[in-house]
Amino acid sequence: MKRIAVVIGASGGIGGACVEHCCADANYVSVIAVSRSNAALSFSENSKLTILEADSSKPSMANVVTEALMQAKRVASLDVDIIIATGLLHTETGSIKVQPEKRIEALDMQSALTVLETNTLMPMLWLQAFSPLFALKLDTRVLVLSARVGSIGDNRLGGWYSYRSSKAALNMMLKTASTEYARRYPNVKLIAYHPGTTDTGLSKPFQANVPEGKLFSQDYSAERLIDVMQSQAIDKTLSFVDWQGKSIEW
Ligand SMILES: NC(=O)c1ccc[n+]([C@@H]2O[C@H](COP(=O)([O-])OP(=O)(O)OC[C@H]3O[C@@H](n4cnc5c(N)ncnc54)[C@H](OP(=O)(O)O)[C@@H]3O)[C@@H](O)[C@H]2O)c1
């Protein structure tokens, strides 16, 4: 069946590339790109593409996206793929300065809360906003950008206290949602996804130690993401997988 794609965080490196790939993918008849601000967005002209400005921390705005999807569903019986590609590793905006912590002395309450708010709570508020859509019983895949560093079992290097914890907490939130959805919305598949290190603004300051050939272009990263997402069965469980489709330990 033909599908609608929704990409949240469309101004981001991975999110933006996903928008372009979904527009070029014949499986999608409609692509909705969502960003907190559409001022900086520039995509190739495509009649499938709709751009919406919305932020999950403002429920009335998030509901606009849900309403657009429900409207599309009323017009044609379409299944949905949602990519939540938002996230934060470092920033220096206004009074908030966030840098991944190398040592515990660097831990700062305000910075850590900003990372947790962005990486853990914002994606979950998107899921909350989509509840009326999920209740329509369409086959729906929701892929959320997590990260391998959110794996507790895989944490051998330490460091990055807030970012790691925000992704581990995101995984736990998604696990909890998948348990609830198995009962309420068995038609919804949740995927916590690690894209591999990708050349974006988020990874830019930390690319020096990435081994040769392991820094993915945004284009390749989006291609892998969409391929892995489309291969996921709707099976009432949360998957934590990487760009090869391989499971990651929790
Ligand atoms: N790049 C990598 O190597 C890598 C590796 C592992 C995991 N990831 C994960 O992949 C996701 C996308 O990363 P990316 O590399 O594409 O990053 P990016 O280019 O920095 O894009 C992140 C996007 O997140 C959205 N966002 C929402 N709230 C934000 C806030 N408070 N501060 C900053 N951005 C905010 C923004 O989109 P809008 O303004 O359009 O809403 C922004 O463009 C993140 O969750 C990241 O943790 C990336």
PDB file of C-alpha atoms and ligand atoms in Angstrom:
ATOM      1  CA  MET A   1       0.000   0.000   0.000  1.00  0.00           C
ATOM      2  CA  LYS A   2       1.152   3.567  -0.711  1.00  0.00           C
ATOM      3  CA  ARG A   3       2.257   5.543   2.323  1.00  0.00           C
ATOM      4  CA  ILE A   4       2.642   9.032   3.748  1.00  0.00           C
ATOM      5  CA  ALA A   5       6.064   9.973   5.159  1.00  0.00           C
ATOM      6  CA  VAL A   6       6.428  12.491   7.961  1.00  0.00           C
ATOM      7  CA  VAL A   7       9.885  13.829   8.852  1.00  0.00           C
ATOM      8  CA  ILE A   8      10.218  15.823  12.069  1.00  0.00           C
ATOM      9  CA  GLY A   9      13.412  17.862  12.441  1.00  0.00           C
ATOM     10  CA  ALA A  10      13.476  18.671   8.731  1.00  0.00           C
ATOM     11  CA  SER A  11      16.155  21.361   9.146  1.00  0.00           C
ATOM     12  CA  GLY A  12      18.623  18.801  10.514  1.00  0.00           C
ATOM     13  CA  GLY A  13      21.335  17.018   8.553  1.00  0.00           C
ATOM     14  CA  ILE A  14      19.707  13.580   8.752  1.00  0.00           C
ATOM     15  CA  GLY A  15      16.106  14.896   8.781  1.00  0.00           C
ATOM     16  CA  GLY A  16      16.671  17.071   5.695  1.00  0.00           C
ATOM     17  CA  ALA A  17      18.245  14.206   3.737  1.00  0.00           C
ATOM     18  CA  CYS A  18      15.326  11.953   4.725  1.00  0.00           C
ATOM     19  CA  VAL A  19      12.868  14.500   3.292  1.00  0.00           C
ATOM     20  CA  GLU A  20      14.685  14.454  -0.074  1.00  0.00           C
ATOM     21  CA  HIS A  21      14.870  10.635  -0.110  1.00  0.00           C
ATOM     22  CA  CYS A  22      11.206  10.177   0.788  1.00  0.00           C
ATOM     23  CA  CYS A  23      10.222  12.621  -1.989  1.00  0.00           C
ATOM     24  CA  ALA A  24      12.200  10.512  -4.461  1.00  0.00           C
ATOM     25  CA  ASP A  25      10.766   7.209  -3.150  1.00  0.00           C
ATOM     26  CA  ALA A  26       7.762   5.924  -5.139  1.00  0.00           C
ATOM     27  CA  ASN A  27       6.402   4.214  -1.989  1.00  0.00           C
ATOM     28  CA  TYR A  28       5.378   7.653  -0.681  1.00  0.00           C
ATOM     29  CA  VAL A  29       2.553   9.622  -2.260  1.00  0.00           C
ATOM     30  CA  SER A  30       2.880  12.461   0.219  1.00  0.00           C
ATOM     31  CA  VAL A  31       5.774  13.772   2.338  1.00  0.00           C
ATOM     32  CA  ILE A  32       5.264  16.133   5.284  1.00  0.00           C
ATOM     33  CA  ALA A  33       8.398  17.924   6.489  1.00  0.00           C
ATOM     34  CA  VAL A  34       8.107  19.391   9.997  1.00  0.00           C
ATOM     35  CA  SER A  35      10.458  21.911  11.538  1.00  0.00           C
ATOM     36  CA  ARG A  36      10.390  24.309  14.473  1.00  0.00           C
ATOM     37  CA  SER A  37      11.115  27.032  11.941  1.00  0.00           C
ATOM     38  CA  ASN A  38      10.823  26.722   8.182  1.00  0.00           C
ATOM     39  CA  ALA A  39      12.927  29.842   7.534  1.00  0.00           C
ATOM     40  CA  ALA A  40      16.098  27.861   6.784  1.00  0.00           C
ATOM     41  CA  LEU A  41      14.516  24.996   4.852  1.00  0.00           C
ATOM     42  CA  SER A  42      15.316  24.506   1.199  1.00  0.00           C
ATOM     43  CA  PHE A  43      14.211  21.373  -0.603  1.00  0.00           C
ATOM     44  CA  SER A  44      14.029  20.440  -4.271  1.00  0.00           C
ATOM     45  CA  GLU A  45      10.676  21.387  -5.792  1.00  0.00           C
ATOM     46  CA  ASN A  46       8.302  18.428  -5.415  1.00  0.00           C
ATOM     47  CA  SER A  47       4.513  18.316  -5.630  1.00  0.00           C
ATOM     48  CA  LYS A  48       4.409  15.600  -2.939  1.00  0.00           C
ATOM     49  CA  LEU A  49       5.997  17.864  -0.334  1.00  0.00           C
ATOM     50  CA  THR A  50       4.185  19.843   2.373  1.00  0.00           C
ATOM     51  CA  ILE A  51       6.145  21.874   4.921  1.00  0.00           C
ATOM     52  CA  LEU A  52       4.682  22.503   8.383  1.00  0.00           C
ATOM     53  CA  GLU A  53       6.092  24.596  11.190  1.00  0.00           C
ATOM     54  CA  ALA A  54       5.557  22.921  14.566  1.00  0.00           C
ATOM     55  CA  ASP A  55       7.173  22.161  17.884  1.00  0.00           C
ATOM     56  CA  SER A  56       6.160  19.299  20.183  1.00  0.00           C
ATOM     57  CA  SER A  57       6.649  21.463  23.262  1.00  0.00           C
ATOM     58  CA  LYS A  58       3.654  23.488  22.036  1.00  0.00           C
ATOM     59  CA  PRO A  59       0.759  20.983  21.869  1.00  0.00           C
ATOM     60  CA  SER A  60      -1.510  23.146  19.700  1.00  0.00           C
ATOM     61  CA  MET A  61       1.235  23.225  17.033  1.00  0.00           C
ATOM     62  CA  ALA A  62       1.912  19.488  17.261  1.00  0.00           C
ATOM     63  CA  ASN A  63      -1.806  18.865  16.807  1.00  0.00           C
ATOM     64  CA  VAL A  64      -1.646  20.671  13.458  1.00  0.00           C
ATOM     65  CA  VAL A  65       0.620  17.886  12.172  1.00  0.00           C
ATOM     66  CA  THR A  66      -1.727  15.187  13.491  1.00  0.00           C
ATOM     67  CA  GLU A  67      -4.698  16.939  11.875  1.00  0.00           C
ATOM     68  CA  ALA A  68      -2.867  17.147   8.513  1.00  0.00           C
ATOM     69  CA  LEU A  69      -2.181  13.416   8.687  1.00  0.00           C
ATOM     70  CA  MET A  70      -5.739  12.582   9.644  1.00  0.00           C
ATOM     71  CA  GLN A  71      -6.997  14.721   6.773  1.00  0.00           C
ATOM     72  CA  ALA A  72      -4.712  12.875   4.344  1.00  0.00           C
ATOM     73  CA  LYS A  73      -6.018   9.600   5.738  1.00  0.00           C
ATOM     74  CA  ARG A  74      -9.627  10.710   5.172  1.00  0.00           C
ATOM     75  CA  VAL A  75      -8.888  11.543   1.514  1.00  0.00           C
ATOM     76  CA  ALA A  76      -7.083   8.282   0.799  1.00  0.00           C
ATOM     77  CA  SER A  77      -6.514   5.187   2.876  1.00  0.00           C
ATOM     78  CA  LEU A  78      -2.767   5.519   3.405  1.00  0.00           C
ATOM     79  CA  ASP A  79      -0.363   3.958   5.866  1.00  0.00           C
ATOM     80  CA  VAL A  80       2.180   6.164   7.585  1.00  0.00           C
ATOM     81  CA  ASP A  81       5.946   6.241   8.235  1.00  0.00           C
ATOM     82  CA  ILE A  82       7.081   8.828  10.790  1.00  0.00           C
ATOM     83  CA  ILE A  83      10.757   9.749  11.264  1.00  0.00           C
ATOM     84  CA  ILE A  84      11.587  11.784  14.381  1.00  0.00           C
ATOM     85  CA  ALA A  85      15.062  13.155  13.584  1.00  0.00           C
ATOM     86  CA  THR A  86      15.397  15.819  16.269  1.00  0.00           C
ATOM     87  CA  GLY A  87      18.163  15.939  18.844  1.00  0.00           C
ATOM     88  CA  LEU A  88      20.874  17.922  20.560  1.00  0.00           C
ATOM     89  CA  LEU A  89      24.491  17.197  21.511  1.00  0.00           C
ATOM     90  CA  HIS A  90      25.977  20.677  21.772  1.00  0.00           C
ATOM     91  CA  THR A  91      24.730  24.223  21.489  1.00  0.00           C
ATOM     92  CA  GLU A  92      25.510  27.748  22.531  1.00  0.00           C
ATOM     93  CA  THR A  93      22.278  29.710  22.191  1.00  0.00           C
ATOM     94  CA  GLY A  94      21.466  32.560  24.523  1.00  0.00           C
ATOM     95  CA  SER A  95      22.359  31.712  28.099  1.00  0.00           C
ATOM     96  CA  ILE A  96      22.351  27.938  27.472  1.00  0.00           C
ATOM     97  CA  LYS A  97      25.681  26.323  26.702  1.00  0.00           C
ATOM     98  CA  VAL A  98      25.735  22.564  26.141  1.00  0.00           C
ATOM     99  CA  GLN A  99      28.885  20.529  25.547  1.00  0.00           C
ATOM    100  CA  PRO A 100      29.210  16.774  26.070  1.00  0.00           C
ATOM    101  CA  GLU A 101      30.864  16.243  29.462  1.00  0.00           C
ATOM    102  CA  LYS A 102      34.287  14.551  29.544  1.00  0.00           C
ATOM    103  CA  ARG A 103      34.344  14.374  33.360  1.00  0.00           C
ATOM    104  CA  ILE A 104      31.764  14.496  36.118  1.00  0.00           C
ATOM    105  CA  GLU A 105      32.965  17.968  37.113  1.00  0.00           C
ATOM    106  CA  ALA A 106      31.515  19.252  33.826  1.00  0.00           C
ATOM    107  CA  LEU A 107      27.995  18.134  34.711  1.00  0.00           C
ATOM    108  CA  ASP A 108      25.703  21.189  34.861  1.00  0.00           C
ATOM    109  CA  MET A 109      22.058  21.090  35.902  1.00  0.00           C
ATOM    110  CA  GLN A 110      20.695  23.498  33.275  1.00  0.00           C
ATOM    111  CA  SER A 111      22.673  21.996  30.381  1.00  0.00           C
ATOM    112  CA  ALA A 112      21.734  18.443  31.355  1.00  0.00           C
ATOM    113  CA  LEU A 113      18.052  19.365  31.620  1.00  0.00           C
ATOM    114  CA  THR A 114      18.180  20.983  28.158  1.00  0.00           C
ATOM    115  CA  VAL A 115      19.621  17.789  26.665  1.00  0.00           C
ATOM    116  CA  LEU A 116      17.061  15.601  28.436  1.00  0.00           C
ATOM    117  CA  GLU A 117      14.214  17.870  27.396  1.00  0.00           C
ATOM    118  CA  THR A 118      15.270  17.870  23.742  1.00  0.00           C
ATOM    119  CA  ASN A 119      16.378  14.271  23.297  1.00  0.00           C
ATOM    120  CA  THR A 120      14.013  12.403  25.610  1.00  0.00           C
ATOM    121  CA  LEU A 121      10.848  14.409  26.174  1.00  0.00           C
ATOM    122  CA  MET A 122      10.355  16.139  22.831  1.00  0.00           C
ATOM    123  CA  PRO A 123      10.126  12.902  20.784  1.00  0.00           C
ATOM    124  CA  MET A 124       7.734  11.437  23.366  1.00  0.00           C
ATOM    125  CA  LEU A 125       5.505  14.532  23.147  1.00  0.00           C
ATOM    126  CA  TRP A 126       5.337  13.927  19.410  1.00  0.00           C
ATOM    127  CA  LEU A 127       4.111  10.392  20.113  1.00  0.00           C
ATOM    128  CA  GLN A 128       1.566  11.829  22.538  1.00  0.00           C
ATOM    129  CA  ALA A 129       0.325  14.262  19.867  1.00  0.00           C
ATOM    130  CA  PHE A 130      -0.057  11.400  17.374  1.00  0.00           C
ATOM    131  CA  SER A 131      -2.385   9.328  19.615  1.00  0.00           C
ATOM    132  CA  PRO A 132      -5.540  10.238  17.622  1.00  0.00           C
ATOM    133  CA  LEU A 133      -3.754   9.160  14.433  1.00  0.00           C
ATOM    134  CA  PHE A 134      -2.598   5.865  15.956  1.00  0.00           C
ATOM    135  CA  ALA A 135      -6.195   5.167  17.020  1.00  0.00           C
ATOM    136  CA  LEU A 136      -7.217   5.090  13.321  1.00  0.00           C
ATOM    137  CA  LYS A 137      -5.589   1.640  13.067  1.00  0.00           C
ATOM    138  CA  LEU A 138      -3.388   2.415  10.063  1.00  0.00           C
ATOM    139  CA  ASP A 139      -0.189   0.486   9.752  1.00  0.00           C
ATOM    140  CA  THR A 140       2.281   2.988  11.164  1.00  0.00           C
ATOM    141  CA  ARG A 141       6.044   2.842  11.693  1.00  0.00           C
ATOM    142  CA  VAL A 142       7.631   5.444  13.942  1.00  0.00           C
ATOM    143  CA  LEU A 143      11.413   5.598  13.759  1.00  0.00           C
ATOM    144  CA  VAL A 144      13.036   7.756  16.445  1.00  0.00           C
ATOM    145  CA  LEU A 145      16.678   8.822  16.182  1.00  0.00           C
ATOM    146  CA  SER A 146      18.347   7.369  19.270  1.00  0.00           C
ATOM    147  CA  ALA A 147      22.092   6.556  19.365  1.00  0.00           C
ATOM    148  CA  ARG A 148      24.333   3.609  20.150  1.00  0.00           C
ATOM    149  CA  VAL A 149      25.859   5.637  23.002  1.00  0.00           C
ATOM    150  CA  GLY A 150      22.451   5.300  24.701  1.00  0.00           C
ATOM    151  CA  SER A 151      23.174   1.582  25.162  1.00  0.00           C
ATOM    152  CA  ILE A 152      24.061   0.900  28.814  1.00  0.00           C
ATOM    153  CA  GLY A 153      25.600  -2.478  27.920  1.00  0.00           C
ATOM    154  CA  ASP A 154      27.786  -0.932  25.218  1.00  0.00           C
ATOM    155  CA  ASN A 155      29.127   1.920  27.375  1.00  0.00           C
ATOM    156  CA  ARG A 156      32.821   1.113  27.651  1.00  0.00           C
ATOM    157  CA  LEU A 157      34.266   4.605  27.076  1.00  0.00           C
ATOM    158  CA  GLY A 158      32.245   6.715  29.533  1.00  0.00           C
ATOM    159  CA  GLY A 159      31.896  10.471  29.091  1.00  0.00           C
ATOM    160  CA  TRP A 160      28.970  12.359  27.520  1.00  0.00           C
ATOM    161  CA  TYR A 161      26.869  11.939  30.692  1.00  0.00           C
ATOM    162  CA  SER A 162      23.840  13.944  29.600  1.00  0.00           C
ATOM    163  CA  TYR A 163      23.667  12.861  25.961  1.00  0.00           C
ATOM    164  CA  ARG A 164      24.116   9.147  26.776  1.00  0.00           C
ATOM    165  CA  SER A 165      21.549   9.335  29.552  1.00  0.00           C
ATOM    166  CA  SER A 166      19.058  11.231  27.401  1.00  0.00           C
ATOM    167  CA  LYS A 167      19.217   8.494  24.761  1.00  0.00           C
ATOM    168  CA  ALA A 168      19.062   5.649  27.349  1.00  0.00           C
ATOM    169  CA  ALA A 169      16.007   7.377  28.854  1.00  0.00           C
ATOM    170  CA  LEU A 170      14.524   7.819  25.375  1.00  0.00           C
ATOM    171  CA  ASN A 171      14.923   4.085  24.779  1.00  0.00           C
ATOM    172  CA  MET A 172      13.180   3.331  28.089  1.00  0.00           C
ATOM    173  CA  MET A 173      10.340   5.717  27.238  1.00  0.00           C
ATOM    174  CA  LEU A 174       9.943   4.058  23.848  1.00  0.00           C
ATOM    175  CA  LYS A 175       9.992   0.602  25.450  1.00  0.00           C
ATOM    176  CA  THR A 176       7.267   1.703  27.842  1.00  0.00           C
ATOM    177  CA  ALA A 177       5.226   3.131  24.969  1.00  0.00           C
ATOM    178  CA  SER A 178       5.643  -0.067  22.935  1.00  0.00           C
ATOM    179  CA  THR A 179       4.225  -2.087  25.853  1.00  0.00           C
ATOM    180  CA  GLU A 180       1.233   0.242  26.047  1.00  0.00           C
ATOM    181  CA  TYR A 181       0.824   0.299  22.261  1.00  0.00           C
ATOM    182  CA  ALA A 182       0.790  -3.532  22.054  1.00  0.00           C
ATOM    183  CA  ARG A 183      -2.557  -3.231  23.820  1.00  0.00           C
ATOM    184  CA  ARG A 184      -3.889   0.087  22.527  1.00  0.00           C
ATOM    185  CA  TYR A 185      -2.323   0.498  19.077  1.00  0.00           C
ATOM    186  CA  PRO A 186      -1.026  -2.903  17.861  1.00  0.00           C
ATOM    187  CA  ASN A 187      -0.826  -1.354  14.372  1.00  0.00           C
ATOM    188  CA  VAL A 188       2.070   0.907  15.452  1.00  0.00           C
ATOM    189  CA  LYS A 189       5.714  -0.215  15.246  1.00  0.00           C
ATOM    190  CA  LEU A 190       8.321   1.758  17.228  1.00  0.00           C
ATOM    191  CA  ILE A 191      11.992   1.756  16.210  1.00  0.00           C
ATOM    192  CA  ALA A 192      14.876   3.312  18.209  1.00  0.00           C
ATOM    193  CA  TYR A 193      17.537   3.882  15.570  1.00  0.00           C
ATOM    194  CA  HIS A 194      21.290   4.485  15.473  1.00  0.00           C
ATOM    195  CA  PRO A 195      22.285   6.057  12.124  1.00  0.00           C
ATOM    196  CA  GLY A 196      26.042   5.612  12.462  1.00  0.00           C
ATOM    197  CA  THR A 197      28.252   8.688  12.689  1.00  0.00           C
ATOM    198  CA  THR A 198      26.916  11.067  10.058  1.00  0.00           C
ATOM    199  CA  ASP A 199      28.459  14.280   8.784  1.00  0.00           C
ATOM    200  CA  THR A 200      26.078  16.882  10.276  1.00  0.00           C
ATOM    201  CA  GLY A 201      26.345  19.952  12.480  1.00  0.00           C
ATOM    202  CA  LEU A 202      25.702  17.716  15.488  1.00  0.00           C
ATOM    203  CA  SER A 203      28.753  15.492  14.926  1.00  0.00           C
ATOM    204  CA  LYS A 204      31.022  18.135  13.339  1.00  0.00           C
ATOM    205  CA  PRO A 205      33.162  18.956  16.422  1.00  0.00           C
ATOM    206  CA  PHE A 206      33.682  15.234  17.199  1.00  0.00           C
ATOM    207  CA  GLN A 207      34.657  13.801  13.814  1.00  0.00           C
ATOM    208  CA  ALA A 208      38.444  13.787  14.290  1.00  0.00           C
ATOM    209  CA  ASN A 209      38.577  10.273  15.759  1.00  0.00           C
ATOM    210  CA  VAL A 210      36.076   8.665  13.424  1.00  0.00           C
ATOM    211  CA  PRO A 211      37.866   5.835  11.577  1.00  0.00           C
ATOM    212  CA  GLU A 212      38.405   6.162   7.817  1.00  0.00           C
ATOM    213  CA  GLY A 213      35.233   5.274   5.899  1.00  0.00           C
ATOM    214  CA  LYS A 214      33.032   5.398   9.010  1.00  0.00           C
ATOM    215  CA  LEU A 215      31.757   8.947   8.632  1.00  0.00           C
ATOM    216  CA  PHE A 216      28.586   8.681   6.580  1.00  0.00           C
ATOM    217  CA  SER A 217      27.299  11.348   4.226  1.00  0.00           C
ATOM    218  CA  GLN A 218      23.809  12.642   5.007  1.00  0.00           C
ATOM    219  CA  ASP A 219      22.621  11.121   1.759  1.00  0.00           C
ATOM    220  CA  TYR A 220      23.908   7.617   2.601  1.00  0.00           C
ATOM    221  CA  SER A 221      22.605   7.896   6.158  1.00  0.00           C
ATOM    222  CA  ALA A 222      19.084   8.751   4.936  1.00  0.00           C
ATOM    223  CA  GLU A 223      19.176   5.919   2.380  1.00  0.00           C
ATOM    224  CA  ARG A 224      20.118   3.363   5.079  1.00  0.00           C
ATOM    225  CA  LEU A 225      17.548   4.742   7.528  1.00  0.00           C
ATOM    226  CA  ILE A 226      14.665   4.479   5.069  1.00  0.00           C
ATOM    227  CA  ASP A 227      15.763   1.018   3.966  1.00  0.00           C
ATOM    228  CA  VAL A 228      15.961  -0.258   7.563  1.00  0.00           C
ATOM    229  CA  MET A 229      12.639   1.403   8.491  1.00  0.00           C
ATOM    230  CA  GLN A 230      10.827  -0.137   5.525  1.00  0.00           C
ATOM    231  CA  SER A 231      12.163  -3.594   6.417  1.00  0.00           C
ATOM    232  CA  GLN A 232      10.670  -3.510   9.936  1.00  0.00           C
ATOM    233  CA  ALA A 233       7.610  -5.701  10.545  1.00  0.00           C
ATOM    234  CA  ILE A 234       4.723  -4.358  12.606  1.00  0.00           C
ATOM    235  CA  ASP A 235       5.227  -6.760  15.512  1.00  0.00           C
ATOM    236  CA  LYS A 236       4.129  -4.944  18.700  1.00  0.00           C
ATOM    237  CA  THR A 237       7.715  -4.655  19.998  1.00  0.00           C
ATOM    238  CA  LEU A 238      10.340  -1.907  20.118  1.00  0.00           C
ATOM    239  CA  SER A 239      13.447  -2.545  18.006  1.00  0.00           C
ATOM    240  CA  PHE A 240      16.785  -0.869  18.828  1.00  0.00           C
ATOM    241  CA  VAL A 241      18.717  -1.205  15.578  1.00  0.00           C
ATOM    242  CA  ASP A 242      21.575   0.368  13.668  1.00  0.00           C
ATOM    243  CA  TRP A 243      22.016   1.444  10.037  1.00  0.00           C
ATOM    244  CA  GLN A 244      22.706  -2.181   9.047  1.00  0.00           C
ATOM    245  CA  GLY A 245      19.437  -3.310  10.636  1.00  0.00           C
ATOM    246  CA  LYS A 246      21.438  -5.098  13.359  1.00  0.00           C
ATOM    247  CA  SER A 247      20.059  -5.140  16.921  1.00  0.00           C
ATOM    248  CA  ILE A 248      21.948  -3.125  19.539  1.00  0.00           C
ATOM    249  CA  GLU A 249      22.175  -4.345  23.120  1.00  0.00           C
ATOM    250  CA  TRP A 250      20.175  -2.294  25.624  1.00  0.00           C
TER     251      TRP A 250
HETATM  252  N1  LIG B   1      24.987  12.829  13.317  1.00  0.00           N
HETATM  253  C1  LIG B   1      25.367  11.741  13.956  1.00  0.00           C
HETATM  254  O1  LIG B   1      26.516  11.280  13.842  1.00  0.00           O
HETATM  255  C2  LIG B   1      24.411  11.014  14.864  1.00  0.00           C
HETATM  256  C3  LIG B   1      24.836   9.809  15.449  1.00  0.00           C
HETATM  257  C4  LIG B   1      23.950   9.146  16.291  1.00  0.00           C
HETATM  258  C5  LIG B   1      22.674   9.656  16.533  1.00  0.00           C
HETATM  259  N2  LIG B   1      22.313  10.835  15.941  1.00  0.00           N
HETATM  260  C6  LIG B   1      20.975  11.359  16.259  1.00  0.00           C
HETATM  261  O2  LIG B   1      20.296  11.688  15.057  1.00  0.00           O
HETATM  262  C7  LIG B   1      19.394  12.784  15.286  1.00  0.00           C
HETATM  263  C8  LIG B   1      19.568  13.838  14.189  1.00  0.00           C
HETATM  264  O3  LIG B   1      20.893  14.316  14.279  1.00  0.00           O
HETATM  265  P1  LIG B   1      21.592  15.236  13.176  1.00  0.00           P
HETATM  266  O4  LIG B   1      22.981  14.775  13.124  1.00  0.00           O
HETATM  267  O5  LIG B   1      20.765  15.278  11.941  1.00  0.00           O
HETATM  268  O6  LIG B   1      21.567  16.642  13.941  1.00  0.00           O
HETATM  269  P2  LIG B   1      21.295  18.113  13.435  1.00  0.00           P
HETATM  270  O7  LIG B   1      21.735  18.313  12.038  1.00  0.00           O
HETATM  271  O8  LIG B   1      21.845  19.006  14.500  1.00  0.00           O
HETATM  272  O9  LIG B   1      19.693  18.209  13.461  1.00  0.00           O
HETATM  273  C9  LIG B   1      18.973  18.106  14.679  1.00  0.00           C
HETATM  274  C10 LIG B   1      17.609  18.760  14.515  1.00  0.00           C
HETATM  275  O10 LIG B   1      16.890  18.606  15.755  1.00  0.00           O
HETATM  276  C11 LIG B   1      15.891  19.625  15.847  1.00  0.00           C
HETATM  277  N3  LIG B   1      15.819  20.167  17.215  1.00  0.00           N
HETATM  278  C12 LIG B   1      14.734  20.133  18.011  1.00  0.00           C
HETATM  279  N4  LIG B   1      14.961  20.706  19.160  1.00  0.00           N
HETATM  280  C13 LIG B   1      16.212  21.162  19.131  1.00  0.00           C
HETATM  281  C14 LIG B   1      17.001  21.898  20.039  1.00  0.00           C
HETATM  282  N5  LIG B   1      16.547  22.267  21.256  1.00  0.00           N
HETATM  283  N6  LIG B   1      18.251  22.213  19.679  1.00  0.00           N
HETATM  284  C15 LIG B   1      18.727  21.843  18.468  1.00  0.00           C
HETATM  285  N7  LIG B   1      18.013  21.136  17.560  1.00  0.00           N
HETATM  286  C16 LIG B   1      16.757  20.805  17.886  1.00  0.00           C
HETATM  287  C17 LIG B   1      16.252  20.683  14.803  1.00  0.00           C
HETATM  288  O11 LIG B   1      15.319  20.528  13.769  1.00  0.00           O
HETATM  289  P3  LIG B   1      14.101  21.569  13.545  1.00  0.00           P
HETATM  290  O12 LIG B   1      14.610  22.917  13.926  1.00  0.00           O
HETATM  291  O13 LIG B   1      13.847  21.411  12.071  1.00  0.00           O
HETATM  292  O14 LIG B   1      12.962  21.126  14.379  1.00  0.00           O
HETATM  293  C18 LIG B   1      17.635  20.272  14.310  1.00  0.00           C
HETATM  294  O15 LIG B   1      17.843  20.647  12.983  1.00  0.00           O
HETATM  295  C19 LIG B   1      19.671  13.258  16.718  1.00  0.00           C
HETATM  296  O16 LIG B   1      18.722  12.697  17.584  1.00  0.00           O
HETATM  297  C20 LIG B   1      21.024  12.671  17.033  1.00  0.00           C
HETATM  298  O17 LIG B   1      21.215  12.449  18.407  1.00  0.00           O
HETATM  299  C21 LIG B   1      23.132  11.516  15.110  1.00  0.00           C
END
